[in-house]
Coordinates of N, CA and C in Angstrom, one line a residue:
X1003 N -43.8 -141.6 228.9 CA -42.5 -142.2 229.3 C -41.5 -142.1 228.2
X1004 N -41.9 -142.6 227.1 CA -40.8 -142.1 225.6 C -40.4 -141.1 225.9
X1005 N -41.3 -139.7 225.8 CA -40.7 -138.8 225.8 C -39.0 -138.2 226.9
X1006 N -39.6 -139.0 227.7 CA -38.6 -138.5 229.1 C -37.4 -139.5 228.7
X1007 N -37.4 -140.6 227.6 CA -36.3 -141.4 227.4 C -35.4 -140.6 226.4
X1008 N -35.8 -139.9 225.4 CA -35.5 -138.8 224.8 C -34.8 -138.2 225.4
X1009 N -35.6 -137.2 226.8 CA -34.6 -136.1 227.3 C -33.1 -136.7 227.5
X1010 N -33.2 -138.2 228.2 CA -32.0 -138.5 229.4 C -31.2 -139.0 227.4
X1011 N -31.5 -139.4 226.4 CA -30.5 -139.2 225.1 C -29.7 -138.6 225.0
X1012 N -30.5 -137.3 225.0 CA -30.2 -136.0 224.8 C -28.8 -136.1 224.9
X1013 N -28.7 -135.6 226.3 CA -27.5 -135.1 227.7 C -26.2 -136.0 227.0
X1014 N -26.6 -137.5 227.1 CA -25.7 -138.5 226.4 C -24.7 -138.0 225.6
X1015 N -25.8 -138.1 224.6 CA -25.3 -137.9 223.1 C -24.1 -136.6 223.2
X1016 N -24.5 -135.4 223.9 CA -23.6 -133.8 223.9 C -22.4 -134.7 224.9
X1017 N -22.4 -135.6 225.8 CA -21.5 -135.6 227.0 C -20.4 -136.5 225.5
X1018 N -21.2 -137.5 224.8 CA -19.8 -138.2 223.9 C -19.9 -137.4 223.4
X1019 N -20.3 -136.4 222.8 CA -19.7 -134.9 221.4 C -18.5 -134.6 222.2
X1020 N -18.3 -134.2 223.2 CA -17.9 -133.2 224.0 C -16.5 -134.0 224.3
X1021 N -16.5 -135.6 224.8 CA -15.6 -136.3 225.2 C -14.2 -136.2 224.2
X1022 N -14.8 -136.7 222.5 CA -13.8 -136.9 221.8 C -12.5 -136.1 221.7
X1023 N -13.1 -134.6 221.3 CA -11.9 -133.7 220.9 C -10.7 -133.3 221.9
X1024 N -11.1 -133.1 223.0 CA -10.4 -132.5 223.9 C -9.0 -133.7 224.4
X1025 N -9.2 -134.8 224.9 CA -8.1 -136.1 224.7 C -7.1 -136.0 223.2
X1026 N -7.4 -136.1 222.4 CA -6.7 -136.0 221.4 C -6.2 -134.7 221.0
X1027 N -5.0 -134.3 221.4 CA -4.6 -132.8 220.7 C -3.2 -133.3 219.9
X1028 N -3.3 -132.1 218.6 CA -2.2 -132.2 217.7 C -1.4 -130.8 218.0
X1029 N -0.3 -131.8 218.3 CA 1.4 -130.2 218.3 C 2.0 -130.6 217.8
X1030 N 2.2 -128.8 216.6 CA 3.1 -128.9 215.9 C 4.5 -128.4 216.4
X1031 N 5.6 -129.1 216.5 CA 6.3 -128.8 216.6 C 7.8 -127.7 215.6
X1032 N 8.6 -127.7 216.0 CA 9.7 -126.5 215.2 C 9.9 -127.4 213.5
X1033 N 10.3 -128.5 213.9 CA 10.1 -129.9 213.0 C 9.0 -129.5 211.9
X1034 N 7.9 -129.4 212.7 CA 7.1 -129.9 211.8 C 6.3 -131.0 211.7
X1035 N 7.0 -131.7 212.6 CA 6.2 -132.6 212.5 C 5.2 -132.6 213.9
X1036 N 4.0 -133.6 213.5 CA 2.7 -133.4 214.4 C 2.7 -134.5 215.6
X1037 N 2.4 -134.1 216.8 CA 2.8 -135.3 218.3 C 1.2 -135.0 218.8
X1038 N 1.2 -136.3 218.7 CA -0.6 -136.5 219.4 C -0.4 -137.4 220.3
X1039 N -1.5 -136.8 221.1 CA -1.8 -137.4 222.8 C -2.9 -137.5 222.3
X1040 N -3.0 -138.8 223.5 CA -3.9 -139.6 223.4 C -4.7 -140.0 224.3
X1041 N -5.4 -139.9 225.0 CA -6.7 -140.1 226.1 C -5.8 -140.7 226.9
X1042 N -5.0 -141.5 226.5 CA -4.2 -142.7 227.9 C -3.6 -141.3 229.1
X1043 N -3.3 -139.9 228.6 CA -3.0 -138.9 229.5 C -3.9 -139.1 230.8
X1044 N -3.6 -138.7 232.1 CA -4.5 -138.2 232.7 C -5.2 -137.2 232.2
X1045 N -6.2 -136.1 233.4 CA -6.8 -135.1 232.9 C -5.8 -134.1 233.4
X1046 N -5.0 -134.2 234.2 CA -4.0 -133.1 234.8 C -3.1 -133.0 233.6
X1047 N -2.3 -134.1 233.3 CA -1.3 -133.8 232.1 C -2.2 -133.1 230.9
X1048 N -3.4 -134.0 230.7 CA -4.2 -133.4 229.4 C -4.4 -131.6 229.6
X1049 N -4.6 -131.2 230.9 CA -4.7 -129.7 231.1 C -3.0 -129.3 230.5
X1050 N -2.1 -129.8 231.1 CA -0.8 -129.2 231.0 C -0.6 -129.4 229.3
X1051 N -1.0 -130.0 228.5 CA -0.4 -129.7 227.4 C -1.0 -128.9 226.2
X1052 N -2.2 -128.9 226.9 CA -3.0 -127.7 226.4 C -2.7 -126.4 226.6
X1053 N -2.1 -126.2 227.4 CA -1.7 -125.0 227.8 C 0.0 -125.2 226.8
X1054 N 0.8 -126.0 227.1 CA 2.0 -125.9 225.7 C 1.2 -126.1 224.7
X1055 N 0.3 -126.8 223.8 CA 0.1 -126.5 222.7 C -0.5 -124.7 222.5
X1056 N -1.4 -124.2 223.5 CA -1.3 -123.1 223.0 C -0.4 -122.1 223.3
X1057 N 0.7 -121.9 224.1 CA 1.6 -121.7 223.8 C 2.6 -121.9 222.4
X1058 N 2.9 -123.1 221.9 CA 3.2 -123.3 220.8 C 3.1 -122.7 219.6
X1059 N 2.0 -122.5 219.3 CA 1.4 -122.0 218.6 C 1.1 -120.6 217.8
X1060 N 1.4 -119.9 218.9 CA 1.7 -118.2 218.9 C 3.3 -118.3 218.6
X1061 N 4.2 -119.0 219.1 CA 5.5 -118.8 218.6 C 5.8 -118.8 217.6
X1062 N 5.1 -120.3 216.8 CA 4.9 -120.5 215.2 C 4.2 -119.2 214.8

């Protein structure tokens, strides 16, 4: 039974790895200066500014 409490860890542990980065993105703007979002986004705006930051990015 240990063992199988292990497996269901596992999954856990990668689903919070996985959670942190993606909510929090840094854009740089023309400025210069850096605008971070922050998890309070939905997941639809969180898509949409992912797509402007890499947009962004290539312009810089």
């Amino acid at each position: 039974m240990g063992a199988v409490a292990v497996k269901s860890d596992r999954p856990r542990v990668v689903t919070k790895r996985r959670a942190p980065p993606p909510p929090v993105l840094f854009v740089q703007s023309g400025e210069g200066s850096f605008i971070r979002y922050s998890s309070s986004l939905s997941e639809e705006n969180n898509s949409q500014t992912k797509v402007n930051a890499l947009n962004m990015i290539p312009r810089f």
